Structure formats: structure tokens, C-alpha cells
Coordinates of C-alpha atoms (C1' of nucleotides) in Angstrom, one line a residue:
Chain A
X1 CA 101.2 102.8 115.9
X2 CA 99.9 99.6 114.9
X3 CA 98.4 100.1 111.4
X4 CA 100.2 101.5 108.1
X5 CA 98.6 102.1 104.9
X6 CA 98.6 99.5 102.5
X7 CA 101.9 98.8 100.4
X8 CA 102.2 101.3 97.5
X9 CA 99.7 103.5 98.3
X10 CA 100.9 107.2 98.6
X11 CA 99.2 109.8 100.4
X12 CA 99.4 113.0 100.4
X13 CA 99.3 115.4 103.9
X14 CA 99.4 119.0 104.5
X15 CA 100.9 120.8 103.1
X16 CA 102.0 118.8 100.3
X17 CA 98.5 117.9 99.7
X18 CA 98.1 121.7 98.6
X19 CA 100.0 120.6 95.3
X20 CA 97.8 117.5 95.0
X21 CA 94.8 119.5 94.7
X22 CA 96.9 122.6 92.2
X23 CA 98.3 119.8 90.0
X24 CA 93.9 118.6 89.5
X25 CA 93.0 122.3 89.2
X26 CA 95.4 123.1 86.4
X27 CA 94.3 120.2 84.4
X28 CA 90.6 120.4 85.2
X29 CA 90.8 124.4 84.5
X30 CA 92.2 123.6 81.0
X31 CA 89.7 120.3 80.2
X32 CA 86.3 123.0 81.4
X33 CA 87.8 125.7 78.8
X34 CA 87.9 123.2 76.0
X35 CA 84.2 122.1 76.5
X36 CA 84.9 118.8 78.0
X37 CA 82.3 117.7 81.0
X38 CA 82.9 115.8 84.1
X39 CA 81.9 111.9 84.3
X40 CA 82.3 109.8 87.3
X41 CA 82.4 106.7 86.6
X42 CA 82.8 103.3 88.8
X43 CA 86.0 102.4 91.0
X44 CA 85.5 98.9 89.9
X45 CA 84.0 97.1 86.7
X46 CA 83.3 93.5 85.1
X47 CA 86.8 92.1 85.0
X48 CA 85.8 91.0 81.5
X49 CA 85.8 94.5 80.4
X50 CA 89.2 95.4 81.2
X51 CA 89.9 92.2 79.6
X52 CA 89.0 92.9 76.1
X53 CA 89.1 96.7 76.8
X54 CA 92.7 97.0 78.0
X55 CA 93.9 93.6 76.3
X56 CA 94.5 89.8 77.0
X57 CA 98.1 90.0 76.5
X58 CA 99.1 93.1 78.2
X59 CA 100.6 93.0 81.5
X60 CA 98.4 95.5 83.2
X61 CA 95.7 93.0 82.6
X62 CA 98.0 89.2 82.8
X63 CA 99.7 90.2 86.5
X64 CA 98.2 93.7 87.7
X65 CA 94.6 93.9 88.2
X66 CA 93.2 93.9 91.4
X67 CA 90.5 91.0 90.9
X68 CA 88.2 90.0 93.5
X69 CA 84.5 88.1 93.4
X70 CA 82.0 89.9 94.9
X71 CA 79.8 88.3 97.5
X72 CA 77.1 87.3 94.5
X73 CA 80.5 85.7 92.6
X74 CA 80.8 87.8 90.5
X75 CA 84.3 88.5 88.9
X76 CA 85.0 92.2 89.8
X77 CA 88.1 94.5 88.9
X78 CA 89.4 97.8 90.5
X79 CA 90.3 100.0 87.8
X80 CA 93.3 99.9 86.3
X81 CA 92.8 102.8 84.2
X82 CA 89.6 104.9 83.0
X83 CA 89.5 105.2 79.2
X84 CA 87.8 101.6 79.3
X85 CA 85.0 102.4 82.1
X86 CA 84.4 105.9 80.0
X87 CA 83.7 104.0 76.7
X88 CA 81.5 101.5 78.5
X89 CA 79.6 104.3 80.7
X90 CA 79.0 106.0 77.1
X91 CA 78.2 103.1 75.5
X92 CA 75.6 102.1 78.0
X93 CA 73.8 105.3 78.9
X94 CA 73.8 106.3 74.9
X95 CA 75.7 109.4 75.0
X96 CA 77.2 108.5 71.4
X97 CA 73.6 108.9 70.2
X98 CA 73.8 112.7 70.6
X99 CA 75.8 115.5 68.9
X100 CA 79.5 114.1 68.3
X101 CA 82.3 113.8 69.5
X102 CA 81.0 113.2 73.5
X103 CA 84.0 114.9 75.7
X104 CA 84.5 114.3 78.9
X105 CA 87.0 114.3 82.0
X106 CA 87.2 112.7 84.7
X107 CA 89.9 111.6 87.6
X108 CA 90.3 109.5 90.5
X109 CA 92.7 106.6 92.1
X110 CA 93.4 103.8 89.9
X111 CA 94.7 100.3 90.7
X112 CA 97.3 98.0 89.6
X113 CA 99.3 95.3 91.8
X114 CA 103.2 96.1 91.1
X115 CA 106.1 96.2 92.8
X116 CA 106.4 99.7 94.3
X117 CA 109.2 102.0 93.3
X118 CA 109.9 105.9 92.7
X119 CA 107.0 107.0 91.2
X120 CA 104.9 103.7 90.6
X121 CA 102.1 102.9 93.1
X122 CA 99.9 100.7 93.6
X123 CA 97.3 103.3 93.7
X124 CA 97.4 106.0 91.3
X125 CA 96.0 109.1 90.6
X126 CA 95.3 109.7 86.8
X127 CA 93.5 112.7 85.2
X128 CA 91.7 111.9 82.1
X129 CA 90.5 113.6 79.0
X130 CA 88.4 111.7 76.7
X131 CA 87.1 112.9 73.3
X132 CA 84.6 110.2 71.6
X133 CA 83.1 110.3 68.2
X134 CA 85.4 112.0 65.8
X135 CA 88.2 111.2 63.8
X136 CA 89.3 114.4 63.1
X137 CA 93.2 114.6 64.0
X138 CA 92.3 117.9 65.4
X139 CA 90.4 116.9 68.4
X140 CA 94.3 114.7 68.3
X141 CA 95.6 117.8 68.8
X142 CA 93.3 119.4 71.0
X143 CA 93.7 116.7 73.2
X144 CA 97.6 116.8 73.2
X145 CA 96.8 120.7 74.2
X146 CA 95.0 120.3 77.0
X147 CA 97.8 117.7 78.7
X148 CA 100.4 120.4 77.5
X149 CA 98.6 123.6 78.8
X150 CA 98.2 121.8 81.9
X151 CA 102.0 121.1 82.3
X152 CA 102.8 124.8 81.4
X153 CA 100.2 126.1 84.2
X154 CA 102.0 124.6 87.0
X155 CA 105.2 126.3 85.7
X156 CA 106.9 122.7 84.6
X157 CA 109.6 123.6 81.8
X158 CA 111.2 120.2 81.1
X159 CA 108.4 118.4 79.9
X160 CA 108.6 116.5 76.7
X161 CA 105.8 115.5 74.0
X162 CA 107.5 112.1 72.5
X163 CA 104.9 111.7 69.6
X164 CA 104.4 108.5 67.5
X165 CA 102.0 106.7 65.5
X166 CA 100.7 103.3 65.5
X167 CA 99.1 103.1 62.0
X168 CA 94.9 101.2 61.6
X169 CA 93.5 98.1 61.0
X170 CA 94.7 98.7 57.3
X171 CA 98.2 99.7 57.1
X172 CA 99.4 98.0 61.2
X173 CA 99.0 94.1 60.1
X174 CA 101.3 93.8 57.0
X175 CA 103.9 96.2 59.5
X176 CA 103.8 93.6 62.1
X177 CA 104.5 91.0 60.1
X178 CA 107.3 92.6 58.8
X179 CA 108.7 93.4 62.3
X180 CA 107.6 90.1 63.5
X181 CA 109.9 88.5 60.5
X182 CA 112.5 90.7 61.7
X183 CA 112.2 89.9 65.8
X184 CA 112.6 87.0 65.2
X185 CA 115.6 86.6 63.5
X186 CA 117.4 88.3 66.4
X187 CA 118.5 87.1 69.8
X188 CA 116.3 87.5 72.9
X189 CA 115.4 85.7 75.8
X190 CA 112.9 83.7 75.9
X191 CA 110.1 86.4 77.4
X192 CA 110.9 88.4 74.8
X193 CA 110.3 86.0 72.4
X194 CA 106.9 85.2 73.1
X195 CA 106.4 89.2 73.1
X196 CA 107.3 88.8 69.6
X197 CA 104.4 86.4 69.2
X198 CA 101.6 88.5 71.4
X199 CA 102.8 92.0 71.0
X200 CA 105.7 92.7 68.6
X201 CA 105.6 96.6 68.7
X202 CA 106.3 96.7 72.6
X203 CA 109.7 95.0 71.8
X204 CA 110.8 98.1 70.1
X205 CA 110.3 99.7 73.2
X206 CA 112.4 97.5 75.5
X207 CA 115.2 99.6 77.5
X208 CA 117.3 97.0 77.7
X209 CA 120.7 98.3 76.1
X210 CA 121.3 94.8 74.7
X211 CA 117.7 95.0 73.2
X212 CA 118.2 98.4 71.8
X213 CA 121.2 97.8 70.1
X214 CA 119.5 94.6 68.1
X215 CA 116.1 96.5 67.1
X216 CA 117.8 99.6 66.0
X217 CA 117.7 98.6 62.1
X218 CA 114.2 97.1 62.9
X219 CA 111.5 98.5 60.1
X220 CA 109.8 101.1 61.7
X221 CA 106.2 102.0 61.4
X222 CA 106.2 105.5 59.6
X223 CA 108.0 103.5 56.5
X224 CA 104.5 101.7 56.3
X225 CA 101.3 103.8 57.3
X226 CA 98.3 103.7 54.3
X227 CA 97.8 106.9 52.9
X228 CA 95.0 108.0 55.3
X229 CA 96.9 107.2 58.6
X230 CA 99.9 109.4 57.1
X231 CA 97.6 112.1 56.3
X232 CA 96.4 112.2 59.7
X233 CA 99.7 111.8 61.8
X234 CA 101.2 115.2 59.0
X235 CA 98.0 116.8 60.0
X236 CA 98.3 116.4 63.6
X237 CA 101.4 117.7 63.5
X238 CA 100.9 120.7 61.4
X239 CA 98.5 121.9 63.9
X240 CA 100.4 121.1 67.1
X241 CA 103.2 123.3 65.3
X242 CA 100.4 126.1 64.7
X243 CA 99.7 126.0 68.3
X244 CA 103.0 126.3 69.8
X245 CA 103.1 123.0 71.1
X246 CA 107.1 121.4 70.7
X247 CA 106.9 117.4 70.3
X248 CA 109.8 114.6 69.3
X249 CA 109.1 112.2 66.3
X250 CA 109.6 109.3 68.2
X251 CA 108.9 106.0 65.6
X252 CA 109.7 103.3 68.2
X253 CA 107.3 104.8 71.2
X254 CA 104.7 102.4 71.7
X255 CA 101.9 101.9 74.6
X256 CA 101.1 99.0 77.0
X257 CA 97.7 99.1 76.2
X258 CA 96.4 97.3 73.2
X259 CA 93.5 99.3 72.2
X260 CA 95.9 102.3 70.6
X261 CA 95.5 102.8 67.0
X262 CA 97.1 105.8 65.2
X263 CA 98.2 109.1 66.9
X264 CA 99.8 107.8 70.3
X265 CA 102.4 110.1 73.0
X266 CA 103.7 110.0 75.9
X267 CA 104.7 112.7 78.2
X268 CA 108.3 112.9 79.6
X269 CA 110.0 114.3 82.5
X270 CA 113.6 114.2 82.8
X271 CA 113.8 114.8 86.5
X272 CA 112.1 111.3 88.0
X273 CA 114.1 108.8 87.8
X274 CA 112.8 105.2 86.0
X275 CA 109.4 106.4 85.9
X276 CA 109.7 109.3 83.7
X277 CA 106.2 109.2 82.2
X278 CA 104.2 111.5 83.4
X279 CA 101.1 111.6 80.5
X280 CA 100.0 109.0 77.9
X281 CA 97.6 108.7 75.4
X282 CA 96.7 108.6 72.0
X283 CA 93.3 107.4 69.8
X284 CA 91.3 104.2 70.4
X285 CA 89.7 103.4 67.3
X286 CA 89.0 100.0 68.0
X287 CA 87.6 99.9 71.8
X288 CA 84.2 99.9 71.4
X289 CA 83.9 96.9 68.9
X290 CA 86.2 95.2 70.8
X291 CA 83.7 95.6 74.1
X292 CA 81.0 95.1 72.3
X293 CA 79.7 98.8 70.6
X294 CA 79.3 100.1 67.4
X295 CA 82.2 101.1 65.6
X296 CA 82.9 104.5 67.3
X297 CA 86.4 106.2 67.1
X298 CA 87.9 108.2 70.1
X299 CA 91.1 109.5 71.3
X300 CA 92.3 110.9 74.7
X301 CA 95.3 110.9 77.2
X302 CA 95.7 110.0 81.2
X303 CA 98.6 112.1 83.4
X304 CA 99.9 110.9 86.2
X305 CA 98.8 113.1 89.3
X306 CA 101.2 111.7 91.4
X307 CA 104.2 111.9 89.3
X308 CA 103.4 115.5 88.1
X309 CA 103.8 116.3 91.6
X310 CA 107.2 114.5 92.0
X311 CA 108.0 116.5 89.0
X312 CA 106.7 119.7 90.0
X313 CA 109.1 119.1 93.4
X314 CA 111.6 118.7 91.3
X315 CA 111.7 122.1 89.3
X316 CA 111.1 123.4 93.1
X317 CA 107.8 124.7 91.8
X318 CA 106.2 123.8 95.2
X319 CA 107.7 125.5 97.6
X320 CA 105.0 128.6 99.2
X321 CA 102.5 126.9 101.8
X322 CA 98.9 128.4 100.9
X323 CA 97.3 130.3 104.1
X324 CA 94.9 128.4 105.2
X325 CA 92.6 131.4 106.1
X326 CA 92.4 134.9 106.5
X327 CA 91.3 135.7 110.3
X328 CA 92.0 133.9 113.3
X329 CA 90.1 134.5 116.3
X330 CA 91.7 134.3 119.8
X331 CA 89.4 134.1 122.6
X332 CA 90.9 134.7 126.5
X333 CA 88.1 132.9 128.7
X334 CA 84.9 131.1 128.6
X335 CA 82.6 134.0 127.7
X336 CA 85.0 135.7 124.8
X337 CA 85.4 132.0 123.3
X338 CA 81.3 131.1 123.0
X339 CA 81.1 135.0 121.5
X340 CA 83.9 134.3 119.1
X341 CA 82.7 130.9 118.0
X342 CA 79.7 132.6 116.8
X343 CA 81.5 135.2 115.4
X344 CA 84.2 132.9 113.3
X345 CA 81.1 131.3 111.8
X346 CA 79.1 134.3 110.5
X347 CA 82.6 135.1 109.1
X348 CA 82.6 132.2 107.2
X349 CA 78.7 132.4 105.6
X350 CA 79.8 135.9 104.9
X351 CA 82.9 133.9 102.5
X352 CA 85.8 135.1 104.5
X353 CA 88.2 132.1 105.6
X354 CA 88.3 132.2 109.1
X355 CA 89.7 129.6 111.9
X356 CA 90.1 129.9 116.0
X357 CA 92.1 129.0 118.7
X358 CA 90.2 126.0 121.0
X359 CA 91.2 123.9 124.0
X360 CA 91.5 127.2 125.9
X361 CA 94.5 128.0 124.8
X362 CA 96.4 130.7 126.4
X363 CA 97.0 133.5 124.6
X364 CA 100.6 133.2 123.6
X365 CA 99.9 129.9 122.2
X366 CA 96.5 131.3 120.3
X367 CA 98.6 134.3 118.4
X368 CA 100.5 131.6 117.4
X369 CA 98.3 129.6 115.9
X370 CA 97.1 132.6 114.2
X371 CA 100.7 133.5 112.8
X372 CA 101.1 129.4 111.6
X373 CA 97.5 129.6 110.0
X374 CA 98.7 132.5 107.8
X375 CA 95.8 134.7 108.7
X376 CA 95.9 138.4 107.3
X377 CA 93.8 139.4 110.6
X378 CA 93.7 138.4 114.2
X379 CA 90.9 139.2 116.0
X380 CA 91.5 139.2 120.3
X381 CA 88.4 138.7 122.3
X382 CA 88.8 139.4 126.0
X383 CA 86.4 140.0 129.0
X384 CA 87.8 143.8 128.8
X385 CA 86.9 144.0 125.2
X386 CA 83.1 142.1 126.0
X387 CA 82.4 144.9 128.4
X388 CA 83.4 147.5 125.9
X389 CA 81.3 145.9 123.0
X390 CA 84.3 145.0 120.5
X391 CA 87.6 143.4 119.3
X392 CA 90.7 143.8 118.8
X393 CA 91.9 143.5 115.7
X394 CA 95.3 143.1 114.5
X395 CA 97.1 143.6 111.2
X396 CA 99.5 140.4 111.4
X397 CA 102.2 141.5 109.2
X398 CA 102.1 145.4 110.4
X399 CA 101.1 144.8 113.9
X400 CA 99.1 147.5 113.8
X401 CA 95.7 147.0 116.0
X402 CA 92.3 149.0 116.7
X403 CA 89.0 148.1 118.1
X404 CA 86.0 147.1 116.1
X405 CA 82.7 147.1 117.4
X406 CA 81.5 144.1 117.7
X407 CA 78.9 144.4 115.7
X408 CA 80.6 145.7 112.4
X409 CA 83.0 142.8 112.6
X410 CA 82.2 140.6 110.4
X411 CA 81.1 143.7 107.8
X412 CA 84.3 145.4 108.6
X413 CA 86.7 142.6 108.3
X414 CA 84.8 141.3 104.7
X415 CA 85.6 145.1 103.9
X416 CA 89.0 145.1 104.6
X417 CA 90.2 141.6 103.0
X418 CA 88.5 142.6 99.8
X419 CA 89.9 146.1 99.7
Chain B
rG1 C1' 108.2 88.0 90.1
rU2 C1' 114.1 89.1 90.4
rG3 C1' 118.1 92.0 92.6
rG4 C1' 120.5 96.1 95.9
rG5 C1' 119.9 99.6 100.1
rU6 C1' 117.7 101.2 104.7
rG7 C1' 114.9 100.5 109.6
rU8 C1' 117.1 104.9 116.5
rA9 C1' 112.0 110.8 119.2
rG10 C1' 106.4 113.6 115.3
rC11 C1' 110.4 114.8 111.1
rU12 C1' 115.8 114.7 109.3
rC13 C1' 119.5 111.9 111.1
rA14 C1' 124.2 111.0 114.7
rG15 C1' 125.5 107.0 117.7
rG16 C1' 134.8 103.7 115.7
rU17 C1' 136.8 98.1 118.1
rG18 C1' 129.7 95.8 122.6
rG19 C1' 129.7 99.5 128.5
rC20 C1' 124.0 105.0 131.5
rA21 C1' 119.9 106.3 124.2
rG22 C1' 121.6 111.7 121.6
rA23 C1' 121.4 116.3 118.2
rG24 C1' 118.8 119.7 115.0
rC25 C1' 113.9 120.9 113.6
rG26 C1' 108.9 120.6 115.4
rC27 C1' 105.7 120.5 119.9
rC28 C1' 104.6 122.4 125.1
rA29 C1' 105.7 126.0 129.0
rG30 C1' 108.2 130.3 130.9
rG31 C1' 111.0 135.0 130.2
rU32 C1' 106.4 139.1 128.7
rU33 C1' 99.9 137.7 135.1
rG34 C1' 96.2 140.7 127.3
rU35 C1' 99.8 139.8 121.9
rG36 C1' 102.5 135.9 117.0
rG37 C1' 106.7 135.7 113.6
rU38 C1' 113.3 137.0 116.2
rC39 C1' 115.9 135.8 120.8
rC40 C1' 116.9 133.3 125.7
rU41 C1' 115.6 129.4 129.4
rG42 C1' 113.3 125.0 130.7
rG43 C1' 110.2 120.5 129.6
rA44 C1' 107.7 116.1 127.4
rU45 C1' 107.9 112.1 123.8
rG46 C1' 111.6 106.0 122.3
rU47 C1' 108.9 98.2 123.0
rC48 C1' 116.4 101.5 119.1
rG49 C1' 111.0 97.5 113.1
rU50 C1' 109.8 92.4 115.3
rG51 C1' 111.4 87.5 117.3
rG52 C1' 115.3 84.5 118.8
rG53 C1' 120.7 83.7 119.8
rU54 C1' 125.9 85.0 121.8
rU55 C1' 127.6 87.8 126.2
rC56 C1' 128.5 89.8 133.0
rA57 C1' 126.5 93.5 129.4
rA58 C1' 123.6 94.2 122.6
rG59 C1' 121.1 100.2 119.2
rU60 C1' 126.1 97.9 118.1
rC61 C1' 127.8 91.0 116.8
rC62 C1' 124.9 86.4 114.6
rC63 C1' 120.2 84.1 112.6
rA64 C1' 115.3 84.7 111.1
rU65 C1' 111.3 87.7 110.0
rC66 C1' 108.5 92.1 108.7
rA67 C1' 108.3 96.9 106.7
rC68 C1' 110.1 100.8 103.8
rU69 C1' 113.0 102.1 99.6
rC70 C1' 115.7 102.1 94.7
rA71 C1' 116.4 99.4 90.2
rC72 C1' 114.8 95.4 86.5
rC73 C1' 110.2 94.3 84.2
rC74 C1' 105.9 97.4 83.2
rC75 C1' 103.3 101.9 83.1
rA76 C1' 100.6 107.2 84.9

RNA sequence: GUGGGUGUAGCUCAGGUGGCAGAGCGCCAGGUUGUGGUCCUGGAUGUCGUGGGUUCAAGUCCCAUCACUCACCCCA
């Protein structure tokens, strides 16, 4: 074994990768039924985008990105999240110039250069929902549905909805100043100090205890929304009551990512350790002027795929392996094994699941690939059963076993599963 | 970037004070020359992370190094 993946990067193998693929589903199922559409858009971007997009003075973009010049020398940038890539791809192709508000999905590996722990990678794999256009604080609440159906459908109970808001361009400046006048009265290290300068609201969400304890009188940012921004945050609420969905006011929650105007969450899970958060989002009011579009609202959240499916191991949600198909052929000798190849495959086109033994394996070894495979039906092909013209084929779980002819197999077998 | 922990079979891990490298699970084969899941028997697989040092002798002691891991910070 000379090679190992690169540092941070998870993968996932059967048969956890079964609840890779579940944890996807359940969020995609959810994004299709709320008329969202699927966008792929690029691995890697202009550096400068993430730049402005994500923020000069956030630390995703200061220490994490994964930079690199192309061989033309040109700066380039893995992802380190989507919503920035979605706004440009929309931007670019026009699709703001259509019917509003533009929603889309989309997921895929990001990329940020960290120090791996217990749910932090350096590759990670977000889903997104994106909904562009609109600044109704329903599509707020839509979006805050879709992250929570998609907890619920994989059975997760201890999720939490922390729920904050981050005010607009009208009401946020005179409430930083204020906390910025408070901050920096107090006494931080020097990092923190210079937060103060470039970022005041993230101080509030230091975990420091020492930290806590000195910004726990700070001003806070409900005491200084503008009318409209407090009309939207009560009306976002209302209707996440009306659906059912539970939240937690919580006034000092703020995001690493600068574009984040008004509604903004975060999803919880009590069961992982330091990296808890398993969902973000909130609107973006600002992101496309500040990459160079018209003045275009949106909101929309990322999960984290790879936490979700720490979380779902821990509620021991994860536990039955899937089959992997429904018939398993086991062929004794040459002959039986080129008849049964042929036979597996018209299975298949016919949409039944089917896998067989190979390497000549024995037939001890064969039914036991067929028990590990999960198969509802083996299917034994001898040179006995070629000169009668059919199969055996055996119930797994009853045992019980008759002879098909061969050529009502594949019909006979189809029958069977679906009855 | 800063701290702590851990590296022994494919996996999970035992291996006081240095003395022939082990168990369970998994895998393969046989018991059953055409029948899996239970049971019984047997078998294969190790540069003991890597390099150096001490010693008659190192998985064990010392030094270095790499990797993994947890936490800070940050975020999904």
C-alpha cells in the first residue's frame, strides 16, 4: 500500500456509501417537489469571484481556498462553497431575465484547506438550494422547509433550526457601529481585536467562554432592525410556525460568510461533537452587485452531506444494508456459466437487479455470494439442468426450489419479484 | 497555524519489568464429489507507520520523522 488519499478527504465505501447516496436523495426528493431545478455548475472559478463573492475578510477566503494558476496563469480557485458560482452561472447565462425567482439545486464536493477534525474535511459534500429573485420572506421560509423536510425524511429527531437575522444595508451600519463602540471597550486578544475592525458581528459568535461572558450585555441586532427588515424576520416566522417547523431565536448567530443580509440559520445537531452544524443559510441580498450584477435579491441554505451522515450514525438511523439485487445466478461449469451470463443480462434489460457468481467459483462459495448479495432468488445452472432445458430456482429465505424452463426465466422471475 | 492522543493481519484490537508476533470478526477450503444463512475442522495474509540509536536480543527503551485522530480557530 503505497498511496493514501489526500489529507482530509473522506470517502465513503460500501456499505456506508448506501447512506451517502439516501442522505442526497432525501434532500434532492424534497428540492424536485418544491419546483427547484438542477444546475451544475464548475468545480473551480476565478479566484476573484470568491473574493468579492464570499468576502475579503473572511477566513474561508484569507487562509482556505485552494488557489492554484492554471497553465495560461490564470488565478483559479476550487470551490469553497456554491451559492457564489450559482449567482455567477445565473448572472451570466441570463436566467434572472426570465420569470422570477430562478430556483435551483445543486451538490457536489467543495474545497477548503483546514486542519482536519471530526466532521471538518477538507473536501466536503454540500447540498444546495438556491432561490433568486424574490424578496418575499416566504420563499425564506420555503427554503428553511426544504432543509427541514429533508432532516425529518432520514428519521433525524435532534435537529435544531437556530434562527437569526442580520438586518440590510439600512438598518446593519448604525448596529455595527454601535457594537463596534461596544467591542471595543472590552478586553480581547489581539485577533479579536482586529475582528472588531473587519467583522464585528462574528465576535458575538466567538465560543470562547472568556468571550462569551464579556459580549453577553453586547447590543444585539433585533434591538435595531428598520421597520421593513422586522416585518420580514416576524413574517418569516409566522409562517415557519404555520408549517410546523420548530426554530430558536438566536440574536447572536452569525455566518462566516459576508454576503448574508437579513433572515440567516444554521442547522444543529447535538450528537457531533465541535462541528455541530450540519445546514446554513440565509438571504444574500447583496451578492450580485457585489460581483458585478444588477441588484438581484436571493436567499438559500447549504447542508452538510458528510456531517448529516455522522449524524444520521448517530441516532443509529443507518443500520440495515440495502440488497444489492434481487437474483443471483450460480453457474457449475463452463457451459452453465456462458448460458447464465446471458441470462443475468436479459434479467437486467428486463429491470430486475440481478448479479452472478464468476471466477468459477464452486458452488458452496457461489450460494454464498448469493446469500451476501441479498438476493430474493437464486437461480442454479448445472450441466443436469442444460440437458433438461431449465433452472433451478430457489426461494432464499424459504428454501423452497422448483425448475423453470429456461425460457420463461427471465418472464417468470420479473413475475415473481413484482407479485 | 497552535495543542493533546494514537500507529501491530482486510477490520476491531490484545501483546506487565526487552526473550519464538497473537485473538475475535472477515476471507479461503473441507465436513456435505449439486445448495447459502447456524455449527465443526483446517488454512492464508504482517517491511509491528518509517529511519536511526542502545542491547547478545527491540512490537516493547531512546531520538527523529511521517501519517491518522481529537480539540482550539473556523465552518457544511
Amino acid at each position: 500500500m503505497t498511496f493514501q488519499a489526500p489529507k482530509g478527504v473522506p470517502e465513503y465505501l460500501p456499505p456506508r456509501s448506501a447512506t451517502f447516496l439516501a442522505v442526497r436523495t432525501a434532500f434532492a426528493t424534497m428540492a424536485l417537489n418544491s419546483g427547484y431545478s438542477y444546475i451544475e455548475v464548475p468545480v473551480f472559478e476565478d479566484t476573484e469571484l470568491y473574493a468579492r463573492g464570499v468576502g475579503e475578510s473572511t477566513d474561508v477566503v484569507t487562509k482556505e481556498m485552494y488557489t492554484f494558476a492554471d497553465r495560461g496563469g490564470r488565478s483559479m480557485t476550487l470551490r469553497p462553497e456554491f451559492t457564489a458560482g450559482v449567482m455567477r452561472s445565473t448572472l451570466e447565462h441570463g436566467l434572472h431575465n426570465g420569470q422570477l425567482p430562478v430556483k435551483l439545486w445543486t451538490t457536489g464536493p467543495a474545497f477548503r484547506y483546514e486542519r482536519p477534525q471530526a466532521g471538518r474535511y477538507r473536501q466536503l459534500q454540500q447540498f444546495n438550494v438556491e432561490a433568486i429573485g424574490t424578496e418575499d420572506p416566504a420563499v425564506d421560509a420555503e427554503t428553511i422547509a426544504i432543509a427541514w423536510s429533508g432532516y425529518q425524511a432520514l428519521g433525524l429527531t435532534r435537529v435544531r433550526l437556530l434562527l437569526n437575522t442580520l438586518g440590510c444595508k439600512q438598518c446593519r451600519p448604525a448596529y455595527r457601529a454601535a457594537l463596534q463602540d461596544f467591542l471595543r471597550a472590552l478586553d480581547l486578544d489581539e485577533a479579536t481585536r482586529a475582528r472588531i475592525e473587519i467583522n464585528p458581528l462574528r465576535v458575538l459568535d466567538d465560543k470562547r467562554p472568556e468571550v462569551q461572558a464579556q459580549v453577553a450585555d453586547a447590543p444585539l441586532i433585533t434591538d435595531h432592525l428598520c421597520a421593513s427588515c422586522k416585518a420580514h424576520h416576524d413574517r418569516v416566522r409566522t409562517l415557519l410556525e404555520d408549517l410546523g417547523v420548530p426554530w430558536e431565536d438566536t440574536p447572536r448567530l452569525v455566518r462566516g460568510l459576508d454576503y448574508y443580509t437579513r433572515t440567516t440559520y444554521e442547522f444543529d445537531h447535538p450528537l457531533l461533537g465541535a462541528q455541530s452544524g450540519i445546514g446554513g443559510g440565509g438571504r444574500y441580498d447583496g451578492l450580485s452587485e457585489d460581483i458585478g450584477g444588477p441588484s438581484l435579491p436571493g436567499v438559500g441554505f447549504a447542508v452538510g452531506v458528510d456531517r448529516i451522515i455522522l449524524a444520521v450514525e448517530a441516532e443509529d438511523l443507518a443500520r440495515e444494508v440495502p440488497p444489492r439485487v434481487a437474483v443471483y445466478g450460480v453457474p457449475l461449469g463452463e457451459e452453465a456459466a456462458r448460458r447464465l451470463f446471458k441470462l443475468v443480462h436479459e434479467l437486467r434489460a428486463a429491470g430486475v437487479a440481478a448479479d452472478m457468481a464468476f471466477d468459477g467459483k464452486g458452488l458452496k462459495g457461489a450460494m454464498k455470494g448469493a446469500d451476501r448479495s441479498g438476493a430474493v432468488y437464486a437461480v442454479i445452472l448445472g450441466e443436469r439442468d442444460l440437458a433438461a432445458g431449465s433452472a433451478q430456482v430457489k426461494h432464499m429465505e424459504s428454501g423452497e426450489q422448483t425448475a423453470v424452463p429456461l425460457g420463461e426465466l427471465v418472464g417468470t422471475l420479473a413475475g415473481r419479484l413484482a407479485g
